[in-house]
CSV table of C-alpha atoms and ligand atoms in Angstrom, one decimal:
chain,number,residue,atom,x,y,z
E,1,UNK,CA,73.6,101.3,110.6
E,2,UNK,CA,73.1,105.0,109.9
E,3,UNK,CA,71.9,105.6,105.9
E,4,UNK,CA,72.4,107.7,103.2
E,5,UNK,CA,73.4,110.5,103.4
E,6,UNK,CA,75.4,109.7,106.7
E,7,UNK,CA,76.5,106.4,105.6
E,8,UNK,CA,78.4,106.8,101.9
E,9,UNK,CA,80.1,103.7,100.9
E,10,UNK,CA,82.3,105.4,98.4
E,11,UNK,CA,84.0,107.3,100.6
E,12,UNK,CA,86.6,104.2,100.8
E,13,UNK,CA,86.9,103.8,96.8
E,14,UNK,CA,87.7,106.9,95.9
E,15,UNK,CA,91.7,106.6,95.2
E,16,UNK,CA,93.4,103.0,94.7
E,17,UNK,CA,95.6,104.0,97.7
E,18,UNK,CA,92.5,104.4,100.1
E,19,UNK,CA,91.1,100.6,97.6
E,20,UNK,CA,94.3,98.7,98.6
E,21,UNK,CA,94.1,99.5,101.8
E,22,UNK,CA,90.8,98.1,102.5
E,23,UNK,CA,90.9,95.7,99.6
E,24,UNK,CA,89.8,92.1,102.0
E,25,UNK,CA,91.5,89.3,99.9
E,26,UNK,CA,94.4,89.1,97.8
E,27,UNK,CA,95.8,86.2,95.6
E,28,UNK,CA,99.0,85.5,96.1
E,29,UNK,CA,101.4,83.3,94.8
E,30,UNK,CA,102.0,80.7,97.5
E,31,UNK,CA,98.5,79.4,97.1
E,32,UNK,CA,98.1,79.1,93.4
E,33,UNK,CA,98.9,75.1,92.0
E,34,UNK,CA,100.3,75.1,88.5
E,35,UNK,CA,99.2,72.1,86.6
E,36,UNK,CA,101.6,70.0,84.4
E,37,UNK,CA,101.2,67.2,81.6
E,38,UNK,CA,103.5,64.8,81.0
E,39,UNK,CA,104.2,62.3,78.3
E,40,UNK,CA,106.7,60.1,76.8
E,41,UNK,CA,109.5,61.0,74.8
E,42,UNK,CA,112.2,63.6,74.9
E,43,UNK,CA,112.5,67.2,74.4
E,44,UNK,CA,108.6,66.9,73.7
E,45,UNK,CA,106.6,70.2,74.1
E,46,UNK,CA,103.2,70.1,73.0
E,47,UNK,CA,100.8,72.6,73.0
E,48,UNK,CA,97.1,71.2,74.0
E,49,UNK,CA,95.4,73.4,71.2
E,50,UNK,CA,92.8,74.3,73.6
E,51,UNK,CA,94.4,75.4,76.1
E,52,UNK,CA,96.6,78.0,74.9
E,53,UNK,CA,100.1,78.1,77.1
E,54,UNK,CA,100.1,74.7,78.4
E,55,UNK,CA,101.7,71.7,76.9
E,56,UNK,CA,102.5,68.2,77.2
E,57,UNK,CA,106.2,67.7,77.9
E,58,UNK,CA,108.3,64.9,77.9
E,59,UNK,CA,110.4,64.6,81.3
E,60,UNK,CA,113.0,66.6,80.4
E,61,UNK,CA,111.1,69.4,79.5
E,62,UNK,CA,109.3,68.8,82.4
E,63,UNK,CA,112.0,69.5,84.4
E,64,UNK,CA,112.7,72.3,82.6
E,65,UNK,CA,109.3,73.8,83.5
E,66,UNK,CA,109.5,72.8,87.2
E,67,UNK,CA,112.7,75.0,87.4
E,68,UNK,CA,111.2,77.5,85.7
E,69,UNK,CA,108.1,77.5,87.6
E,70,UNK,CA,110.3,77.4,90.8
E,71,UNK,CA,112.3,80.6,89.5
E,72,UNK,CA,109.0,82.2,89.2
E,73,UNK,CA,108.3,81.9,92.8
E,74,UNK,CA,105.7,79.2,92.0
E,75,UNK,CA,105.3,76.6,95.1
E,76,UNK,CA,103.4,73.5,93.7
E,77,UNK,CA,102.6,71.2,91.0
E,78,UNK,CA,99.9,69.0,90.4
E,79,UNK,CA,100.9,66.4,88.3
E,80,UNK,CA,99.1,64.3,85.4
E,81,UNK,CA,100.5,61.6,83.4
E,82,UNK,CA,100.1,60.4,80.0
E,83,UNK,CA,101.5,56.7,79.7
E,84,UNK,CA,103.4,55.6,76.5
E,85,UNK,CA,100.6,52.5,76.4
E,86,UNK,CA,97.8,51.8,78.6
E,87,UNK,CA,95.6,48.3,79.4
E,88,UNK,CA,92.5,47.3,81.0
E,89,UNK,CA,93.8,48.3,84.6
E,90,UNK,CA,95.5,50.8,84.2
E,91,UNK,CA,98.7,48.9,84.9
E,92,UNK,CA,100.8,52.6,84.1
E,93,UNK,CA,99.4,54.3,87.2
E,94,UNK,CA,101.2,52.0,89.5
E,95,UNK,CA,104.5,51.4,87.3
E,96,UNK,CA,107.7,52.0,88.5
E,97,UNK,CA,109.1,53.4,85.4
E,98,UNK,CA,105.5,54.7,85.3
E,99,UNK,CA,105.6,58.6,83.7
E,100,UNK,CA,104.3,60.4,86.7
E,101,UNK,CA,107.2,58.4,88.8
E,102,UNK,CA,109.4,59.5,86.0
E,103,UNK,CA,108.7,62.9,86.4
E,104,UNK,CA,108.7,62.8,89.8
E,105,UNK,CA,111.9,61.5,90.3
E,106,UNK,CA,113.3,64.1,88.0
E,107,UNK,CA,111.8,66.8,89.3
E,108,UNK,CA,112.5,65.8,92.8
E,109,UNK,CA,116.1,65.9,92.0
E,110,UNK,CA,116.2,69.3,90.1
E,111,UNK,CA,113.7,71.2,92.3
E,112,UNK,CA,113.7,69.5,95.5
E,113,UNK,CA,111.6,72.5,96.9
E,114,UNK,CA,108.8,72.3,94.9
E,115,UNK,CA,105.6,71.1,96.2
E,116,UNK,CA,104.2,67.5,93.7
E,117,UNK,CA,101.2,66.6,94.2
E,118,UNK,CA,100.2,64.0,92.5
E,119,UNK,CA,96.6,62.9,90.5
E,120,UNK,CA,95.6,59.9,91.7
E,121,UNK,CA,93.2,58.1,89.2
E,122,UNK,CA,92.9,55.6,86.8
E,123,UNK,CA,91.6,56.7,83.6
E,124,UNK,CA,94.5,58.4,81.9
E,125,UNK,CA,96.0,55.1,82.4
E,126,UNK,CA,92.9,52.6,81.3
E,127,UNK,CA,92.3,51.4,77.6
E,128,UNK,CA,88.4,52.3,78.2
E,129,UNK,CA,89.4,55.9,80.2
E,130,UNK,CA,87.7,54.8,83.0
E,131,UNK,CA,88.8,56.0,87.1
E,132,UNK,CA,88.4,52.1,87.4
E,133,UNK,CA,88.0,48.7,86.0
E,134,UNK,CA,85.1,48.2,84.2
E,135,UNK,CA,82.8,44.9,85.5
E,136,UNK,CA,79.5,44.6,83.5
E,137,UNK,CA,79.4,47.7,81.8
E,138,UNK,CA,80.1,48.9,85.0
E,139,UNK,CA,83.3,50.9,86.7
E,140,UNK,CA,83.3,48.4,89.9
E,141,UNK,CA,84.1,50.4,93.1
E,142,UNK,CA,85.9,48.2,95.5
E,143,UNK,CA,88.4,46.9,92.8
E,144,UNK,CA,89.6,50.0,91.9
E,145,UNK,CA,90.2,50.9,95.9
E,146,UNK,CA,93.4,48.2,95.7
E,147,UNK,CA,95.1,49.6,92.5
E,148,UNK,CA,94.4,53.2,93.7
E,149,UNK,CA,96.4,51.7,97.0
E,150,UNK,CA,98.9,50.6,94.6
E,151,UNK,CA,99.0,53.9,92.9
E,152,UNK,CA,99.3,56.0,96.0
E,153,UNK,CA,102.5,53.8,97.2
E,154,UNK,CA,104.1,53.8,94.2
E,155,UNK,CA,103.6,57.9,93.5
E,156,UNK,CA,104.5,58.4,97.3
E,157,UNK,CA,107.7,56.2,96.5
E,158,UNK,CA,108.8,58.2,93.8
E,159,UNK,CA,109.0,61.3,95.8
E,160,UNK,CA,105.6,63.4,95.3
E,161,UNK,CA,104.5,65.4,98.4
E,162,UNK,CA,100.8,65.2,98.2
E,163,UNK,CA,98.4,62.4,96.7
E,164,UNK,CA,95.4,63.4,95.5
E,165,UNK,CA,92.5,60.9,94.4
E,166,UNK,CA,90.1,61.9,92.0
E,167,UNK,CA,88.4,59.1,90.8
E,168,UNK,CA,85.5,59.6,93.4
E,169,UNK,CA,85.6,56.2,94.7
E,170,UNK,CA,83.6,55.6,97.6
E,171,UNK,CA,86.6,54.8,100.3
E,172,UNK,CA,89.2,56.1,98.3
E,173,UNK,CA,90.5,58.3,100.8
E,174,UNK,CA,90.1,55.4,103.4
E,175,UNK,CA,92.0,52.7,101.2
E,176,UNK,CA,94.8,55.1,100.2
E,177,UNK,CA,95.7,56.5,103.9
E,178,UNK,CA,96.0,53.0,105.4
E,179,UNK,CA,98.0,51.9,102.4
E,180,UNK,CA,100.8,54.9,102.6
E,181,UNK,CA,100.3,54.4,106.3
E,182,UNK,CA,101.4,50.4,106.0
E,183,UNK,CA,104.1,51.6,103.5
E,184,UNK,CA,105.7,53.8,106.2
E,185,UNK,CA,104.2,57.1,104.0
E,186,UNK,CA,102.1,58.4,107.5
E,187,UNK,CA,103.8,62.0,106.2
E,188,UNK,CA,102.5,62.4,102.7
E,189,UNK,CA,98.8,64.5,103.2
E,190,UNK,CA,95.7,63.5,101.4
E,191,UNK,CA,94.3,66.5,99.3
E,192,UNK,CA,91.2,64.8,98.2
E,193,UNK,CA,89.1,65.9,95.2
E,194,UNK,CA,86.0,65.5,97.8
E,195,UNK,CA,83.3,67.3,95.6
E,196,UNK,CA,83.6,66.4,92.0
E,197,UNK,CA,81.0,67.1,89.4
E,198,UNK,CA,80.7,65.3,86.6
E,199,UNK,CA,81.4,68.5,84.5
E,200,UNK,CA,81.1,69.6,81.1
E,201,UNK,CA,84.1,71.5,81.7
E,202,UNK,CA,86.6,69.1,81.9
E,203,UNK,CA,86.5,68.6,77.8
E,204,UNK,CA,90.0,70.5,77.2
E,205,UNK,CA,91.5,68.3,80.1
E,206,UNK,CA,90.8,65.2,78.3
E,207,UNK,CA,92.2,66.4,75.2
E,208,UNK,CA,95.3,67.5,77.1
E,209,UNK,CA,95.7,64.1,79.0
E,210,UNK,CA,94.3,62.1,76.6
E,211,UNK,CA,91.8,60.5,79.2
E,212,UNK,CA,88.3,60.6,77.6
E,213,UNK,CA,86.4,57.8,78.4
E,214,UNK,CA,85.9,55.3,74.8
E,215,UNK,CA,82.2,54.5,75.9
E,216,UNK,CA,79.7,56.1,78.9
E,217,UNK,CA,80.6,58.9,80.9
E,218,UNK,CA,81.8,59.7,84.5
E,219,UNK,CA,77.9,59.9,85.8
E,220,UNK,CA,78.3,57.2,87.8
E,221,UNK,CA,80.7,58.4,90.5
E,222,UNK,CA,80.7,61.9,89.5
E,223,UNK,CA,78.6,64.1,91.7
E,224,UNK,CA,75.4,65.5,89.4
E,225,UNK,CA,75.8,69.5,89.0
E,226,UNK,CA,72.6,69.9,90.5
E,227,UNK,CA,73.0,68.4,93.8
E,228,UNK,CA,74.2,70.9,97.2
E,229,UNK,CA,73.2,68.5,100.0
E,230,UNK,CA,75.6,65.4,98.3
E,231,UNK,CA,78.1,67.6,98.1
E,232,UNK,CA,78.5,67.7,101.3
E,233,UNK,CA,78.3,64.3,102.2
E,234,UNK,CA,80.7,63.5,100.1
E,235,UNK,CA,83.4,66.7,101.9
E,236,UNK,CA,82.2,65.3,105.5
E,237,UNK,CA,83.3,61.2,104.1
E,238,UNK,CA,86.3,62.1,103.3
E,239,UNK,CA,86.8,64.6,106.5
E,240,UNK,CA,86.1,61.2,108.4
E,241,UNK,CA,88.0,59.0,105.9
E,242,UNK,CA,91.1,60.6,107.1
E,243,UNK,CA,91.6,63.3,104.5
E,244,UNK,CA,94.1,66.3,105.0
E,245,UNK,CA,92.7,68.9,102.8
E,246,UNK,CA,89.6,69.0,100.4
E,247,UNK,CA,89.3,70.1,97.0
E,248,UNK,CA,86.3,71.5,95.4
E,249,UNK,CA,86.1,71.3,91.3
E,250,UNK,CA,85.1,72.5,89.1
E,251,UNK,CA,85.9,75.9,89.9
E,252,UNK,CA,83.4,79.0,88.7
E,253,UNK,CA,80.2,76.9,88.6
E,254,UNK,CA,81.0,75.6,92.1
E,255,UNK,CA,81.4,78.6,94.2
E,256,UNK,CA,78.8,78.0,96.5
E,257,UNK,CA,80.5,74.5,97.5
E,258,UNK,CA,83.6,76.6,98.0
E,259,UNK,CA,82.4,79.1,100.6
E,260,UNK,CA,80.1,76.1,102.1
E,261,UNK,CA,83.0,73.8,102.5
E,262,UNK,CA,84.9,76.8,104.1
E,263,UNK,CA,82.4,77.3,106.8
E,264,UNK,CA,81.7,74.0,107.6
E,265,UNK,CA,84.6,72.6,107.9
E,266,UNK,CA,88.6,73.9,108.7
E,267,UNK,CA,90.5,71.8,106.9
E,268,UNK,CA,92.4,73.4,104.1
E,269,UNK,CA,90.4,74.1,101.2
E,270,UNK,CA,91.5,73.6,97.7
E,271,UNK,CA,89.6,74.4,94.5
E,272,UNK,CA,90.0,73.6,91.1
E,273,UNK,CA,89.8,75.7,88.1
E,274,UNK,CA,89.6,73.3,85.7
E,275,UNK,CA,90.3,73.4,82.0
E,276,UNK,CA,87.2,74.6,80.4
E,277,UNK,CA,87.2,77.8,83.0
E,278,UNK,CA,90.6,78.1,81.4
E,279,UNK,CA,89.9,77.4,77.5
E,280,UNK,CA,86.7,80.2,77.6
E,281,UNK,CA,88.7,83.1,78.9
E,282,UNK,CA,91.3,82.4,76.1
E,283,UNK,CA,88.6,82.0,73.6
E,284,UNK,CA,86.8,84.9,74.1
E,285,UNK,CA,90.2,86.9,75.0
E,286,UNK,CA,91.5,85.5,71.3
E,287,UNK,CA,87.7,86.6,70.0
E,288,UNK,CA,88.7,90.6,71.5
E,289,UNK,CA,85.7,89.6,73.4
E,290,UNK,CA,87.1,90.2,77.3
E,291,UNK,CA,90.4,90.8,78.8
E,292,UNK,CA,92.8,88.2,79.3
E,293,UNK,CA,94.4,89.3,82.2
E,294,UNK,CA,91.6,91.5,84.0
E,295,UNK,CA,89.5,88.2,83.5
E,296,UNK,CA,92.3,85.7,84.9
E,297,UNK,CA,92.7,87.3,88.2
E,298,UNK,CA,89.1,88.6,88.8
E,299,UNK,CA,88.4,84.6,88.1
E,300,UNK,CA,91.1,84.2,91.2
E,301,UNK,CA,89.9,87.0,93.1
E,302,UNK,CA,86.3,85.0,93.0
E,303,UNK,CA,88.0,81.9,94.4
E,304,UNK,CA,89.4,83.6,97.1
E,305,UNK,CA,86.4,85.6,98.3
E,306,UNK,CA,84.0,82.2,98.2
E,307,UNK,CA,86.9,81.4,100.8
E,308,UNK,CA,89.7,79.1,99.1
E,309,UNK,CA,93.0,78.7,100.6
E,310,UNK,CA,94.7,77.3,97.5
E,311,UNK,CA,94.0,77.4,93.6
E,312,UNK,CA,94.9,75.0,90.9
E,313,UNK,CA,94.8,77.2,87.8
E,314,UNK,CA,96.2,76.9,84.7
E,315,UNK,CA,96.9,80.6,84.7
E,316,UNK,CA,99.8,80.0,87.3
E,317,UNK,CA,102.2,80.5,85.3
E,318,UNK,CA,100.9,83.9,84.0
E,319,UNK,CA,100.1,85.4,87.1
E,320,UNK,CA,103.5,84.7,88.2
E,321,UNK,CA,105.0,86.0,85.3
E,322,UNK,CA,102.5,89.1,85.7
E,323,UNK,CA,103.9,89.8,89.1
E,324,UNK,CA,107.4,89.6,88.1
E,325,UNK,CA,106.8,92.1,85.3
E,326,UNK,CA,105.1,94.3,88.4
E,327,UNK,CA,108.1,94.1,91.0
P,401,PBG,C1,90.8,62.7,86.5
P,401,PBG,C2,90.9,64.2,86.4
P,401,PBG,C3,90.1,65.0,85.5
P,401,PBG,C4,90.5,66.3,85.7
P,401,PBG,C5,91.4,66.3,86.8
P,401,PBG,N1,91.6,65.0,87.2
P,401,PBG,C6,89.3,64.6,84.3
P,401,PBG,C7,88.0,63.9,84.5
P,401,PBG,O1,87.5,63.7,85.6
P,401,PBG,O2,87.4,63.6,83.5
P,401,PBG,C8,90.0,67.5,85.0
P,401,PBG,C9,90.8,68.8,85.1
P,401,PBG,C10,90.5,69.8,84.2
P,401,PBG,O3,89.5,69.8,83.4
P,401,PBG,O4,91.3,70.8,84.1
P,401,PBG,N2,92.1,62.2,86.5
């Protein structure tokens, strides 16, 4: 490598012509996953006040949003459900008339082209908030395994594309491909929330879905933020458990997970930029502290660079409304 003064690496940054051309990632639209909350009712639409721009919407409205997500050039949805009651098990997950197979159906019908993908988990659905049932102050494992099967079917049934478990089960991704597989569902993927912390960054999210647990925490089956190494077991589990793609969550804290997951294994990677990533960029952007849009898609820009193929972001919607304004 010749040095200065032979070697000037400005030389390339000089004019934004001579930066795009040797700009090395780009986010695009395809790859970004808007998330969507849905709740009883009609012509419901909500704003979660913490997350400024998203809502909970009834079907309907739902619909509404799919379409107009679709007509932005958005691909995918990943969608979360907030049931009209819930019980012990979490008896709404699995429903038939359940909200997320509500929605799905709907959506399915009006926007046959976009992509659902659908949470699967327990605790918007539990009376405790818990990703399963609770057995001695404890959230028993292999019990929750057979209503996650149950969910998985029934979300598959109603027409979502992609399940994806996020309880952090051990053998959840196991369980639910040999149930969709029994059900004749071999074609709907497995995007599996493989390394999950148990974050402090989720608190918006259980606002918006209503899901915060009544007693405890998710420390149990969460992964702690300070472990690498279990992080990986946990991606190379569900690799062997049969899973299509893996998600890494949450996002900005967790980029080191991202580019690890990326080079070790080459399954599609996923990563989640969860609702508190979200909430701070608004706050401080509401505070005339940073720039809204400069932050949102240098927070993207990260994402891509650590080496994620797709992004849930609650800023979907935005950057595809950004781009439209650009074109
Ligand atoms: C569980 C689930 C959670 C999120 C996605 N799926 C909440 C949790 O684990 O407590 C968090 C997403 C976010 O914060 O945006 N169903």
């Amino acid at each position: 490598m010749p040095e200065f003064p032979l070697r000037r690496l400005r030389r390339l940054r000089r004019t934004e012509p001579l930066r795009a051309m040797m700009r090395e990632n780009r986010v695009e639209l395809d790859e970004l996953i808007a998330p969507m909350f849905v709740a009883p009712g009609r012509g419901v639409k909500r704003e979660v006040s913490s997350m400024p721009g998203v809502f909970n919407l009834s079907v309907d409205r739902a619909v509404d949003e799919a379409r107009a997500l679709a007509e932005l050039g958005v691909r995918a949805a990943i969608l979360f459900g907030i049931p009209e009651t819930k019980d012990e098990e979490g008896s709404g997950a699995w429903a038939d008339d359940g909200i997320i197979q509500q929605a799905a159906r709907a959506i399915k019908q009006a926007v046959p082209d976009l992509v659902l993908i659908a949470d699967c988990c327990l605790c918007e659905y539990t009376s405790h908030g818990h990703c399963g049932p609770v057995a001695g102050g404890e959230i028993a494992n292999d019990p929750a395994l057979a209503l996650l099967q149950r969910t998985a079917i029934s979300q598959a049934a109603a027409g979502c594309d992609v399940i994806a478990p996020s309880g952090m089960m051990d053998g959840m991704v196991h369980a639910i491909r040999s149930a969709l597989d029994a059900e004749n569902f071999q074609q709907v993927p497995i995007l599996s929330y493989a390394v999950k912390y148990a974050s402090a960054f989720y608190g918006p999210f259980r606002e918006a879905a209503a899901s915060a647990p009544s007693f405890g925490d998710r420390r149990s089956h969460q992964l702690d933020p300070a472990n690498y190494r279990e992080a990986l077991l946990e991606a190379e589990t569900d690799v062997a458990e049969g899973a299509d793609a893996l998600m890494v969550k949450p996002g900005m804290p967790c980029l080191d997970l991202v580019r690890a997951l990326r080079d070790r294994f080459d399954l599609p990677l996923a990563v989640y930029q969860v609702s508190g990533e979200y909430a701070m960029i608004h706050a401080a952007a509401r505070n005339g502290w940073l720039e809204l849009e400069r932050c949102a898609l240098e927070s993207l820009m990260g994402f891509k660079r650590a080496g994620a193929d797709m992004i849930i972001s609650y800023f979907t919607r935005f950057f595809a409304e950004q781009q439209q304004r650009q074109s």
